[in-house]
Amino acid sequence: MWDVVVVGGGSSGLPAAIFAAERGGRVLLLDHAAQLGGTLWVATGQMSAAGTRLQREKGIEDSADAHFEDVLRISRGTINPELARLAVDNAAATFDWLMERGFEPMPDHPVAGYGHEPYLEKRYYWGAKGGISVKDVLVPIVEELERRGAIDVRLQHEVIAIDTDEKGRVTGVVARDQENQEHRFAGGSVVLSCGGYAADPALFAELSGYPLYNAAPYPFSRGAGLKLGQSVGGYLRGFENVFNNFGTLYNSDIFPARTVAPVETFPERREPWEIYVNAEGNRFIREDIRSVDAREMALMDQPDRRYWIVFDQYVLDHAPPIVVGWTREDMVKAFAEDGPAFSSAPDLATLAERAGIDANGLSRAVAGYNYGVLTGNDFFGRIHRPVALESGPFYAIRMQGSSISGAVGLAVDDALRVIRKDGSVIENLYAIGELLGSGQTMGKAACGGMMVTPAMSFGRLLGRTLPIAAR
Ligand SMILES: Cc1cc2nc3c(=O)[nH]c(=O)nc-3n(C[C@H](O)[C@H](O)[C@H](O)COP(=O)(O)OP(=O)(O)OC[C@H]3O[C@@H](n4cnc5c(N)ncnc54)[C@H](O)[C@@H]3O)c2cc1C
């Protein structure tokens, strides 16, 4: 009988196991994969925390209250206030602990933002190797505890069921090993920390309402925790917070698509020379708007969450390449190779046909934009309008909105106990990490670092507080 059975050894499960073991608990850590680390193997690993020692050393005055207000602002009030509060209140202690154990942030960190809507204060950190930098701190601690006999780690053990007693209290789990043998593990507390569902195309489409394209999520993020929690009475929530980013340049329009290269749609870093149109050919956003959140929200309403970046030969010849790291020659080559995301044509009507855009719509959108360039009155209020798009050939790059995390998750109370729809607690069962759904701590938005830090903090919290039998 273990005091704590941790199901999944990633961002949330590793700290849960570490803190419970360091208190002297009997801890079992099960993972479906052949190695520990979970999504930290693939994540950018950006963390946010306010009131950290590093901030104080750099003269940055910050607080959990300010962090919470900022997350409320960025998410437009769509977070779960109890869980987001719990996350920001514990973020500094988690981050300070990570640094004490050897984590090294980039030298110029913390920063206010990059890639997501910026914070009002510098409270955003990551390491040189992204998520790997965090994994490289956490996994060796577990390995050391395992060597000392303080944690029992079983890899390639897929948890397939939860055991309960006659009163519905959780008593342990059933796991299947790589030889298809089933094992029963009894535990005083069971912590589900087995990640989200962003690598399961069918489940992603069912819960998110749009297809999964992206092959970037960790392959074991297949929604196991959602199903395990539901099997003993838990329920899912967060459907209203399904989210997509502002589009990625993929090598394919079906799963498993890979990113070809980053595309610079941040006007703060490169002012747009192009227009963005949806499948109907319509512009849907002021391309130089200074808010990534505004762009993301606008894309959510477009058919298939897809748009095309459209420009002409003059822009190709004179603008800095919009694909990050590419030269003009790389751009020309990509169009010459005529890959699925790159289309070119001598005129707009043929471009529309090749790219899959409505031709009348595209013609109207380009004419409308050119009118704005000529008169100074852009229909969307765009300020940066360097040239009219009128010198063919014309070009289109297809961008696809998607998400690397699952917004929907298993419902818990503010002590991270899994609950039924009537609010009652399923005794001895806890859930943490992306299994709760990204919408709980990020809302319907991308709040920088509000997945990894909350995952670690919630694991740390449970590891510090779950009951441990006296020995
Ligand atoms: C490409 C990418 C970039 C990201 N960048 C950021 C970022 O910069 N900042 C941020 O805050 N968030 C980011 N995220 C999200 C964040 O990394 C994750 O939400 C977080 O790491 C998830 O932690 P977790 O503990 O819930 O799950 P994971 O870390 O995925 O761990 C779950 C573990 O459970 C195991 N498991 C699964 N099923 C079972 C089963 N049935 N039985 C036993 N074990 C099982 C898995 O093998 C895995 O080891 C990113 C995600 C991706 C994919």
Short mmCIF file of C-alpha atoms and ligand atoms in Angstrom, two decimals:
data_model
loop_
_atom_site.label_atom_id
_atom_site.label_comp_id
_atom_site.label_asym_id
_atom_site.label_seq_id
_atom_site.Cartn_x
_atom_site.Cartn_y
_atom_site.Cartn_z
CA MET A 1 0.00 0.00 0.00
CA TRP A 2 1.43 3.35 -1.07
CA ASP A 3 0.57 6.62 0.63
CA VAL A 4 0.48 8.39 -2.71
CA VAL A 5 0.15 6.91 -6.18
CA VAL A 6 1.11 9.48 -8.83
CA VAL A 7 -0.20 8.73 -12.33
CA GLY A 8 2.11 10.49 -14.80
CA GLY A 9 5.59 11.91 -14.30
CA GLY A 10 5.55 15.26 -16.12
CA SER A 11 5.41 18.91 -15.05
CA SER A 12 2.82 18.27 -12.34
CA GLY A 13 3.47 14.66 -11.33
CA LEU A 14 7.22 15.02 -10.76
CA PRO A 15 6.90 17.70 -8.03
CA ALA A 16 3.97 15.80 -6.46
CA ALA A 17 6.13 12.69 -6.16
CA ILE A 18 9.22 14.62 -5.02
CA PHE A 19 7.54 16.57 -2.22
CA ALA A 20 5.54 13.58 -0.93
CA ALA A 21 8.70 11.42 -0.91
CA GLU A 22 10.80 14.10 0.79
CA ARG A 23 8.22 14.14 3.61
CA GLY A 24 8.82 10.43 4.11
CA GLY A 25 5.73 9.18 2.24
CA ARG A 26 5.65 5.88 0.39
CA VAL A 27 5.31 7.10 -3.18
CA LEU A 28 4.64 5.19 -6.37
CA LEU A 29 5.13 7.04 -9.67
CA LEU A 30 3.64 5.35 -12.74
CA ASP A 31 4.18 6.52 -16.30
CA HIS A 32 2.95 5.16 -19.60
CA ALA A 33 6.09 6.37 -21.40
CA ALA A 34 9.53 4.80 -21.27
CA GLN A 35 10.96 7.95 -19.67
CA LEU A 36 9.94 10.58 -17.14
CA GLY A 37 9.42 14.23 -18.07
CA GLY A 38 6.16 14.22 -20.00
CA THR A 39 5.42 17.34 -22.01
CA LEU A 40 8.59 19.01 -20.70
CA TRP A 41 10.38 17.08 -23.46
CA VAL A 42 8.61 19.15 -26.10
CA ALA A 43 7.34 22.30 -24.35
CA THR A 44 8.85 25.74 -24.61
CA GLY A 45 8.84 25.60 -20.82
CA GLN A 46 8.03 29.25 -20.24
CA MET A 47 7.00 29.95 -16.64
CA SER A 48 5.44 32.91 -14.91
CA ALA A 49 5.77 33.72 -11.23
CA ALA A 50 5.50 36.97 -9.26
CA GLY A 51 7.36 37.92 -6.08
CA THR A 52 10.31 35.64 -6.83
CA ARG A 53 13.78 35.98 -5.35
CA LEU A 54 15.17 36.62 -8.84
CA GLN A 55 12.78 39.53 -9.34
CA ARG A 56 13.84 41.04 -6.00
CA GLU A 57 17.53 40.64 -6.89
CA LYS A 58 16.83 42.53 -10.12
CA GLY A 59 14.88 45.27 -8.31
CA ILE A 60 11.49 44.23 -9.75
CA GLU A 61 8.65 44.81 -7.30
CA ASP A 62 5.88 42.37 -8.01
CA SER A 63 3.21 40.40 -6.20
CA ALA A 64 0.81 37.50 -6.62
CA ASP A 65 -2.04 40.03 -6.52
CA ALA A 66 -0.60 41.92 -9.49
CA HIS A 67 -0.01 38.64 -11.34
CA PHE A 68 -3.61 37.59 -10.71
CA GLU A 69 -4.97 40.94 -11.94
CA ASP A 70 -2.84 40.63 -15.08
CA VAL A 71 -4.04 37.08 -15.78
CA LEU A 72 -7.62 38.31 -15.31
CA ARG A 73 -6.94 41.13 -17.77
CA ILE A 74 -5.23 38.97 -20.40
CA SER A 75 -7.87 36.23 -20.17
CA ARG A 76 -10.69 38.82 -20.20
CA GLY A 77 -11.98 37.32 -16.97
CA THR A 78 -12.38 33.80 -18.38
CA ILE A 79 -10.13 31.94 -15.90
CA ASN A 80 -11.32 29.86 -12.98
CA PRO A 81 -10.61 32.46 -10.27
CA GLU A 82 -10.06 29.95 -7.44
CA LEU A 83 -7.58 27.80 -9.34
CA ALA A 84 -5.80 30.72 -10.99
CA ARG A 85 -5.48 32.39 -7.57
CA LEU A 86 -4.09 29.17 -6.09
CA ALA A 87 -1.61 29.01 -8.98
CA VAL A 88 -0.29 32.56 -8.73
CA ASP A 89 -0.19 32.49 -4.92
CA ASN A 90 2.13 29.48 -5.06
CA ALA A 91 4.11 30.35 -8.19
CA ALA A 92 6.97 32.26 -6.52
CA ALA A 93 7.68 29.51 -3.96
CA THR A 94 7.64 26.91 -6.76
CA PHE A 95 9.95 28.94 -8.99
CA ASP A 96 12.35 29.79 -6.13
CA TRP A 97 12.49 26.08 -5.26
CA LEU A 98 13.21 25.19 -8.90
CA MET A 99 16.09 27.66 -8.91
CA GLU A 100 17.43 26.32 -5.60
CA ARG A 101 17.46 22.87 -7.18
CA GLY A 102 19.53 24.13 -10.11
CA PHE A 103 17.25 25.73 -12.70
CA GLU A 104 18.97 28.48 -14.69
CA PRO A 105 16.78 31.05 -16.43
CA MET A 106 18.06 32.99 -19.43
CA PRO A 107 20.39 35.78 -18.26
CA ASP A 108 18.09 38.67 -19.21
CA HIS A 109 15.03 37.11 -17.54
CA PRO A 110 12.43 37.76 -16.26
CA VAL A 111 10.77 39.45 -19.23
CA ALA A 112 7.23 40.75 -19.67
CA GLY A 113 6.30 38.71 -22.71
CA TYR A 114 7.14 36.99 -25.94
CA GLY A 115 4.71 35.25 -28.25
CA HIS A 116 1.74 35.86 -25.95
CA GLU A 117 -0.03 38.98 -24.74
CA PRO A 118 2.63 40.62 -22.54
CA TYR A 119 2.31 41.02 -18.78
CA LEU A 120 2.47 44.49 -17.29
CA GLU A 121 5.49 43.39 -15.23
CA LYS A 122 8.58 41.27 -15.89
CA ARG A 123 7.56 37.91 -14.41
CA TYR A 124 8.17 35.48 -17.26
CA TYR A 125 11.12 33.05 -17.36
CA TRP A 126 12.49 30.11 -19.29
CA GLY A 127 15.71 28.20 -19.62
CA ALA A 128 18.10 27.88 -22.56
CA LYS A 129 16.70 24.45 -23.51
CA GLY A 130 13.02 25.30 -22.98
CA GLY A 131 11.05 22.57 -21.21
CA ILE A 132 14.14 20.33 -21.18
CA SER A 133 15.81 22.83 -18.81
CA VAL A 134 12.99 22.18 -16.30
CA LYS A 135 12.95 18.43 -16.88
CA ASP A 136 16.72 18.33 -16.33
CA VAL A 137 16.16 19.68 -12.81
CA LEU A 138 13.13 17.59 -11.83
CA VAL A 139 13.94 14.15 -13.24
CA PRO A 140 17.37 13.80 -11.53
CA ILE A 141 15.74 14.60 -8.16
CA VAL A 142 13.28 11.75 -8.71
CA GLU A 143 16.08 9.45 -9.85
CA GLU A 144 18.06 10.24 -6.71
CA LEU A 145 14.99 9.61 -4.50
CA GLU A 146 14.46 6.34 -6.36
CA ARG A 147 18.07 5.29 -5.71
CA ARG A 148 17.49 5.97 -2.01
CA GLY A 149 14.32 3.87 -2.09
CA ALA A 150 12.10 6.88 -1.37
CA ILE A 151 10.12 6.68 -4.63
CA ASP A 152 9.11 3.60 -6.56
CA VAL A 153 9.08 4.45 -10.29
CA ARG A 154 7.40 2.14 -12.81
CA LEU A 155 7.81 3.23 -16.41
CA GLN A 156 5.83 1.81 -19.33
CA HIS A 157 2.92 1.32 -16.97
CA GLU A 158 -0.27 2.65 -18.48
CA VAL A 159 -2.91 3.27 -15.84
CA ILE A 160 -6.15 1.88 -17.25
CA ALA A 161 -8.56 1.89 -14.30
CA ILE A 162 -9.19 3.30 -10.87
CA ASP A 163 -10.24 1.06 -7.98
CA THR A 164 -12.90 2.19 -5.54
CA ASP A 165 -14.52 0.69 -2.46
CA GLU A 166 -18.23 0.18 -1.87
CA LYS A 167 -18.61 3.83 -0.82
CA GLY A 168 -17.03 5.13 -4.03
CA ARG A 169 -13.77 6.08 -2.30
CA VAL A 170 -10.67 5.64 -4.45
CA THR A 171 -8.39 2.88 -3.20
CA GLY A 172 -5.81 2.52 -5.98
CA VAL A 173 -5.23 2.01 -9.69
CA VAL A 174 -4.77 -0.72 -12.25
CA ALA A 175 -1.88 -0.40 -14.69
CA ARG A 176 -0.87 -2.41 -17.73
CA ASP A 177 2.83 -2.96 -18.41
CA GLN A 178 4.57 -3.31 -21.78
CA GLU A 179 4.02 -7.06 -21.70
CA ASN A 180 0.29 -6.48 -21.35
CA GLN A 181 0.30 -7.69 -17.74
CA GLU A 182 -2.10 -5.93 -15.41
CA HIS A 183 -1.00 -4.82 -11.95
CA ARG A 184 -3.10 -3.51 -9.09
CA PHE A 185 -1.58 -0.80 -6.89
CA ALA A 186 -3.31 0.26 -3.67
CA GLY A 187 -2.85 3.86 -2.53
CA GLY A 188 -4.16 6.17 0.18
CA SER A 189 -4.30 9.02 -2.35
CA VAL A 190 -4.27 8.82 -6.12
CA VAL A 191 -3.00 11.84 -8.01
CA LEU A 192 -3.95 12.01 -11.68
CA SER A 193 -1.21 13.99 -13.37
CA CYS A 194 -1.33 12.28 -16.75
CA GLY A 195 -1.65 15.36 -18.93
CA GLY A 196 -4.11 16.63 -21.51
CA TYR A 197 -5.50 15.26 -24.75
CA ALA A 198 -3.77 17.38 -27.39
CA ALA A 199 -2.12 14.35 -29.03
CA ASP A 200 -5.35 12.43 -29.57
CA PRO A 201 -6.96 13.57 -32.84
CA ALA A 202 -10.39 12.02 -32.17
CA LEU A 203 -10.70 13.27 -28.59
CA PHE A 204 -9.31 16.69 -29.50
CA ALA A 205 -11.87 17.11 -32.28
CA GLU A 206 -14.69 15.90 -30.03
CA LEU A 207 -13.83 18.21 -27.12
CA SER A 208 -12.53 21.22 -29.05
CA GLY A 209 -14.98 21.23 -31.93
CA TYR A 210 -12.25 21.57 -34.55
CA PRO A 211 -9.67 19.14 -35.92
CA LEU A 212 -6.26 18.49 -34.43
CA TYR A 213 -3.54 19.41 -36.91
CA ASN A 214 -0.49 19.82 -34.78
CA ALA A 215 1.91 16.97 -34.05
CA ALA A 216 3.85 19.01 -31.47
CA PRO A 217 2.15 17.84 -28.24
CA TYR A 218 3.70 15.01 -26.22
CA PRO A 219 2.53 11.72 -27.79
CA PHE A 220 1.23 10.37 -24.46
CA SER A 221 -1.18 13.33 -24.01
CA ARG A 222 -4.14 11.21 -25.02
CA GLY A 223 -6.74 12.14 -22.46
CA ALA A 224 -6.23 9.14 -20.16
CA GLY A 225 -6.90 11.21 -17.04
CA LEU A 226 -10.17 12.57 -18.42
CA LYS A 227 -11.45 9.05 -18.99
CA LEU A 228 -10.11 7.70 -15.67
CA GLY A 229 -11.69 10.56 -13.73
CA GLN A 230 -15.02 10.18 -15.51
CA SER A 231 -15.03 6.43 -14.88
CA VAL A 232 -15.41 7.05 -11.13
CA GLY A 233 -17.92 9.90 -11.34
CA GLY A 234 -15.85 12.95 -12.33
CA TYR A 235 -17.00 15.31 -15.08
CA LEU A 236 -15.48 17.57 -17.73
CA ARG A 237 -15.69 21.34 -17.91
CA GLY A 238 -14.09 24.24 -19.75
CA PHE A 239 -15.72 23.80 -23.18
CA GLU A 240 -16.31 27.55 -23.32
CA ASN A 241 -12.56 28.14 -23.19
CA VAL A 242 -11.55 26.28 -26.34
CA PHE A 243 -8.84 28.39 -27.87
CA ASN A 244 -6.53 28.62 -30.89
CA ASN A 245 -3.32 30.49 -31.52
CA PHE A 246 -2.94 32.96 -34.38
CA GLY A 247 -1.98 30.35 -36.87
CA THR A 248 1.00 28.22 -37.70
CA LEU A 249 2.60 27.48 -41.05
CA TYR A 250 2.23 23.70 -41.32
CA ASN A 251 3.53 21.25 -43.90
CA SER A 252 0.07 19.66 -44.14
CA ASP A 253 -3.56 20.43 -43.37
CA ILE A 254 -4.15 17.15 -41.57
CA PHE A 255 -2.72 15.58 -38.41
CA PRO A 256 0.17 14.96 -37.84
CA ALA A 257 1.25 18.32 -39.28
CA ARG A 258 4.64 19.80 -38.46
CA THR A 259 5.60 23.45 -38.32
CA VAL A 260 7.55 24.48 -41.42
CA ALA A 261 8.97 27.65 -39.81
CA PRO A 262 7.74 30.46 -37.56
CA VAL A 263 5.95 33.31 -39.33
CA GLU A 264 6.26 36.84 -37.96
CA THR A 265 2.77 38.20 -37.39
CA PHE A 266 3.83 40.41 -34.45
CA PRO A 267 3.77 43.99 -35.80
CA GLU A 268 5.98 44.99 -32.85
CA ARG A 269 8.76 42.95 -34.46
CA ARG A 270 7.88 43.32 -38.15
CA GLU A 271 5.21 45.64 -39.52
CA PRO A 272 2.93 43.81 -41.97
CA TRP A 273 3.22 44.55 -45.68
CA GLU A 274 0.63 41.84 -46.47
CA ILE A 275 -3.07 41.36 -45.83
CA TYR A 276 -4.70 38.41 -44.03
CA VAL A 277 -7.84 36.89 -45.55
CA ASN A 278 -10.10 33.97 -44.61
CA ALA A 279 -11.45 31.28 -46.98
CA GLU A 280 -14.17 33.69 -48.09
CA GLY A 281 -11.46 36.10 -49.16
CA ASN A 282 -12.40 38.58 -46.43
CA ARG A 283 -9.98 40.45 -44.23
CA PHE A 284 -10.97 39.85 -40.60
CA ILE A 285 -8.48 41.85 -38.51
CA ARG A 286 -6.41 45.00 -38.69
CA GLU A 287 -3.12 43.27 -39.53
CA ASP A 288 -1.00 45.74 -37.56
CA ILE A 289 -3.05 45.56 -34.36
CA ARG A 290 -0.73 45.46 -31.34
CA SER A 291 -2.53 42.63 -29.57
CA VAL A 292 -1.90 38.96 -30.27
CA ASP A 293 -4.99 38.20 -28.21
CA ALA A 294 -7.13 40.31 -30.55
CA ARG A 295 -5.71 38.43 -33.54
CA GLU A 296 -6.32 35.06 -31.88
CA MET A 297 -9.87 35.92 -30.92
CA ALA A 298 -10.61 37.15 -34.45
CA LEU A 299 -9.26 33.95 -36.01
CA MET A 300 -11.53 31.82 -33.82
CA ASP A 301 -14.55 33.02 -35.82
CA GLN A 302 -13.06 32.29 -39.26
CA PRO A 303 -13.93 29.14 -41.26
CA ASP A 304 -11.69 26.24 -40.13
CA ARG A 305 -9.68 28.75 -38.03
CA ARG A 306 -7.58 29.28 -41.16
CA TYR A 307 -6.30 32.30 -43.07
CA TRP A 308 -3.95 33.23 -45.87
CA ILE A 309 -1.23 35.85 -45.88
CA VAL A 310 -1.57 37.51 -49.28
CA PHE A 311 0.95 39.77 -51.01
CA ASP A 312 2.37 40.68 -54.38
CA GLN A 313 5.71 40.63 -56.20
CA TYR A 314 6.67 44.10 -54.96
CA VAL A 315 6.28 42.97 -51.34
CA LEU A 316 8.24 39.78 -51.99
CA ASP A 317 11.05 41.86 -53.48
CA HIS A 318 11.15 44.67 -50.92
CA ALA A 319 9.71 43.59 -47.54
CA PRO A 320 11.73 41.69 -44.93
CA PRO A 321 10.73 38.01 -45.38
CA ILE A 322 7.71 37.21 -43.21
CA VAL A 323 8.97 33.68 -42.53
CA VAL A 324 11.42 33.93 -39.65
CA GLY A 325 14.98 33.01 -40.55
CA TRP A 326 14.27 32.78 -44.28
CA THR A 327 15.95 34.79 -46.99
CA ARG A 328 14.09 36.12 -50.04
CA GLU A 329 15.60 33.20 -51.98
CA ASP A 330 14.11 30.73 -49.47
CA MET A 331 10.71 32.35 -49.99
CA VAL A 332 11.01 32.18 -53.78
CA LYS A 333 12.07 28.50 -53.54
CA ALA A 334 9.09 27.62 -51.30
CA PHE A 335 6.65 29.14 -53.82
CA ALA A 336 8.43 27.47 -56.74
CA GLU A 337 8.09 24.09 -55.03
CA ASP A 338 4.36 24.76 -54.71
CA GLY A 339 3.94 23.04 -51.31
CA PRO A 340 0.43 22.81 -49.84
CA ALA A 341 0.83 25.99 -47.77
CA PHE A 342 2.42 28.11 -50.51
CA SER A 343 0.50 29.28 -53.58
CA SER A 344 1.39 31.75 -56.31
CA ALA A 345 -0.26 32.86 -59.56
CA PRO A 346 0.00 35.61 -62.17
CA ASP A 347 -3.35 37.10 -61.13
CA LEU A 348 -5.58 37.19 -58.06
CA ALA A 349 -8.36 34.99 -59.48
CA THR A 350 -5.92 32.15 -60.24
CA LEU A 351 -4.24 32.60 -56.85
CA ALA A 352 -7.62 32.26 -55.15
CA GLU A 353 -8.39 29.08 -57.05
CA ARG A 354 -5.00 27.52 -56.28
CA ALA A 355 -5.05 28.44 -52.61
CA GLY A 356 -8.70 27.56 -51.96
CA ILE A 357 -9.95 31.11 -51.32
CA ASP A 358 -13.16 32.59 -52.71
CA ALA A 359 -12.05 34.58 -55.78
CA ASN A 360 -14.66 37.36 -55.58
CA GLY A 361 -13.96 37.86 -51.90
CA LEU A 362 -10.21 38.05 -52.45
CA SER A 363 -10.60 40.50 -55.28
CA ARG A 364 -12.84 42.72 -53.11
CA ALA A 365 -10.44 42.48 -50.14
CA VAL A 366 -7.41 43.51 -52.20
CA ALA A 367 -9.34 46.32 -53.88
CA GLY A 368 -10.55 47.51 -50.46
CA TYR A 369 -7.06 47.43 -49.00
CA ASN A 370 -5.62 49.27 -52.00
CA TYR A 371 -8.33 51.92 -51.60
CA GLY A 372 -7.18 52.41 -48.00
CA VAL A 373 -3.56 52.76 -49.11
CA LEU A 374 -4.59 55.39 -51.66
CA THR A 375 -6.95 57.39 -49.45
CA GLY A 376 -5.47 56.83 -46.01
CA ASN A 377 -8.77 55.31 -44.82
CA ASP A 378 -8.30 51.62 -44.19
CA PHE A 379 -11.60 49.84 -43.50
CA PHE A 380 -10.02 48.18 -40.44
CA GLY A 381 -8.11 51.25 -39.27
CA ARG A 382 -4.74 49.80 -40.25
CA ILE A 383 -1.94 52.34 -39.96
CA HIS A 384 0.97 50.54 -41.60
CA ARG A 385 0.09 50.43 -45.31
CA PRO A 386 3.38 50.64 -47.17
CA VAL A 387 2.17 49.76 -50.69
CA ALA A 388 -0.94 48.76 -52.62
CA LEU A 389 -1.01 45.10 -53.64
CA GLU A 390 -1.21 45.48 -57.39
CA SER A 391 1.93 44.13 -59.04
CA GLY A 392 1.51 40.45 -59.85
CA PRO A 393 2.44 37.68 -59.59
CA PHE A 394 0.54 37.28 -56.31
CA TYR A 395 1.33 35.01 -53.38
CA ALA A 396 -0.54 33.33 -50.51
CA ILE A 397 0.77 31.48 -47.45
CA ARG A 398 -1.80 29.34 -45.64
CA MET A 399 -1.86 29.65 -41.84
CA GLN A 400 -3.76 27.33 -39.53
CA GLY A 401 -5.05 28.21 -36.05
CA SER A 402 -4.50 25.38 -33.59
CA SER A 403 -3.64 24.65 -29.97
CA ILE A 404 -0.90 22.75 -28.19
CA SER A 405 -3.02 22.14 -25.10
CA GLY A 406 -6.49 20.91 -24.31
CA ALA A 407 -8.86 23.52 -22.90
CA VAL A 408 -11.35 21.03 -21.46
CA GLY A 409 -10.51 19.23 -18.24
CA LEU A 410 -11.55 17.22 -15.24
CA ALA A 411 -13.39 19.27 -12.63
CA VAL A 412 -11.74 19.68 -9.22
CA ASP A 413 -12.47 21.83 -6.18
CA ASP A 414 -10.00 24.42 -4.93
CA ALA A 415 -8.18 21.73 -2.95
CA LEU A 416 -7.58 19.88 -6.27
CA ARG A 417 -9.94 17.04 -5.30
CA VAL A 418 -11.87 15.54 -8.20
CA ILE A 419 -15.56 16.35 -7.86
CA ARG A 420 -18.85 15.10 -9.21
CA LYS A 421 -21.29 17.39 -11.02
CA ASP A 422 -23.21 17.92 -7.76
CA GLY A 423 -20.01 19.29 -6.20
CA SER A 424 -19.41 16.28 -3.95
CA VAL A 425 -15.85 15.07 -3.59
CA ILE A 426 -14.60 11.72 -4.91
CA GLU A 427 -12.55 10.78 -1.89
CA ASN A 428 -8.80 10.18 -2.26
CA LEU A 429 -8.71 11.27 -5.91
CA TYR A 430 -6.83 14.40 -7.01
CA ALA A 431 -6.10 15.92 -10.41
CA ILE A 432 -3.45 18.43 -11.47
CA GLY A 433 -1.71 19.78 -14.56
CA GLU A 434 -3.16 20.03 -18.04
CA LEU A 435 -5.72 17.39 -17.08
CA LEU A 436 -7.62 20.28 -15.46
CA GLY A 437 -7.86 21.98 -18.88
CA SER A 438 -5.85 24.98 -20.01
CA GLY A 439 -8.89 27.22 -19.54
CA GLN A 440 -8.73 26.98 -15.76
CA THR A 441 -5.51 28.95 -15.35
CA MET A 442 -5.21 30.64 -18.78
CA GLY A 443 -8.89 31.17 -19.59
CA LYS A 444 -9.85 31.54 -23.25
CA ALA A 445 -6.46 33.02 -24.01
CA ALA A 446 -2.76 32.27 -23.93
CA CYS A 447 -1.44 33.65 -20.64
CA GLY A 448 2.34 33.31 -20.62
CA GLY A 449 3.64 30.49 -18.43
CA MET A 450 0.24 29.75 -16.93
CA MET A 451 0.42 26.02 -17.64
CA VAL A 452 3.88 24.87 -16.53
CA THR A 453 4.08 26.90 -13.32
CA PRO A 454 0.54 26.00 -12.17
CA ALA A 455 1.20 22.33 -13.02
CA MET A 456 4.36 22.34 -10.89
CA SER A 457 2.76 24.38 -8.09
CA PHE A 458 -0.26 22.11 -7.84
CA GLY A 459 2.01 19.06 -7.76
CA ARG A 460 4.13 20.69 -5.07
CA LEU A 461 1.03 21.61 -3.05
CA LEU A 462 -0.33 18.05 -3.08
CA GLY A 463 3.10 16.57 -2.38
CA ARG A 464 3.36 18.78 0.70
CA THR A 465 -0.10 18.09 2.07
CA LEU A 466 -1.43 14.65 1.11
CA PRO A 467 -1.76 12.30 4.09
CA ILE A 468 1.24 10.13 4.84
CA ALA A 469 0.99 7.13 7.15
CA ALA A 470 3.17 7.25 10.24
CA ARG A 471 5.92 4.62 10.26
C1 LIG B 1 4.89 22.37 -27.76
C2 LIG B 1 4.38 22.82 -26.43
C3 LIG B 1 4.86 24.00 -25.88
C4 LIG B 1 4.37 24.42 -24.64
N1 LIG B 1 4.90 25.55 -24.09
C5 LIG B 1 4.46 25.96 -22.87
C6 LIG B 1 5.05 27.10 -22.24
O1 LIG B 1 5.99 27.68 -22.76
N2 LIG B 1 4.55 27.50 -21.04
C7 LIG B 1 3.51 26.85 -20.43
O2 LIG B 1 3.11 27.28 -19.34
N3 LIG B 1 2.96 25.76 -21.00
C8 LIG B 1 3.42 25.28 -22.19
N4 LIG B 1 2.89 24.17 -22.74
C9 LIG B 1 1.90 23.41 -21.97
C10 LIG B 1 2.57 22.70 -20.80
O3 LIG B 1 3.85 22.28 -21.17
C11 LIG B 1 1.74 21.51 -20.34
O4 LIG B 1 0.42 21.93 -20.09
C12 LIG B 1 2.30 20.88 -19.08
O5 LIG B 1 3.67 20.58 -19.21
C13 LIG B 1 1.52 19.62 -18.77
O6 LIG B 1 1.99 19.05 -17.58
P1 LIG B 1 1.26 17.78 -17.02
O7 LIG B 1 2.00 17.33 -15.83
O8 LIG B 1 -0.18 18.02 -16.89
O9 LIG B 1 1.38 16.69 -18.18
P2 LIG B 1 2.68 16.05 -18.82
O10 LIG B 1 3.89 16.85 -18.53
O11 LIG B 1 2.36 15.76 -20.22
O12 LIG B 1 2.84 14.69 -18.02
C14 LIG B 1 1.87 13.67 -18.14
C15 LIG B 1 2.57 12.34 -17.99
O13 LIG B 1 1.56 11.34 -17.86
C16 LIG B 1 1.94 10.20 -18.60
N5 LIG B 1 0.73 9.45 -18.91
C17 LIG B 1 -0.22 9.72 -19.82
N6 LIG B 1 -1.20 8.81 -19.77
C18 LIG B 1 -0.86 7.94 -18.80
C19 LIG B 1 -1.46 6.75 -18.26
N7 LIG B 1 -2.62 6.27 -18.71
N8 LIG B 1 -0.83 6.09 -17.27
C20 LIG B 1 0.36 6.54 -16.79
N9 LIG B 1 0.98 7.65 -17.26
C21 LIG B 1 0.37 8.33 -18.24
C22 LIG B 1 2.68 10.76 -19.81
O14 LIG B 1 3.55 9.81 -20.36
C23 LIG B 1 3.41 11.95 -19.19
O15 LIG B 1 4.72 11.61 -18.77
C24 LIG B 1 3.37 23.68 -23.96
C25 LIG B 1 2.89 22.50 -24.52
C26 LIG B 1 3.40 22.05 -25.74
C27 LIG B 1 2.90 20.76 -26.31
#
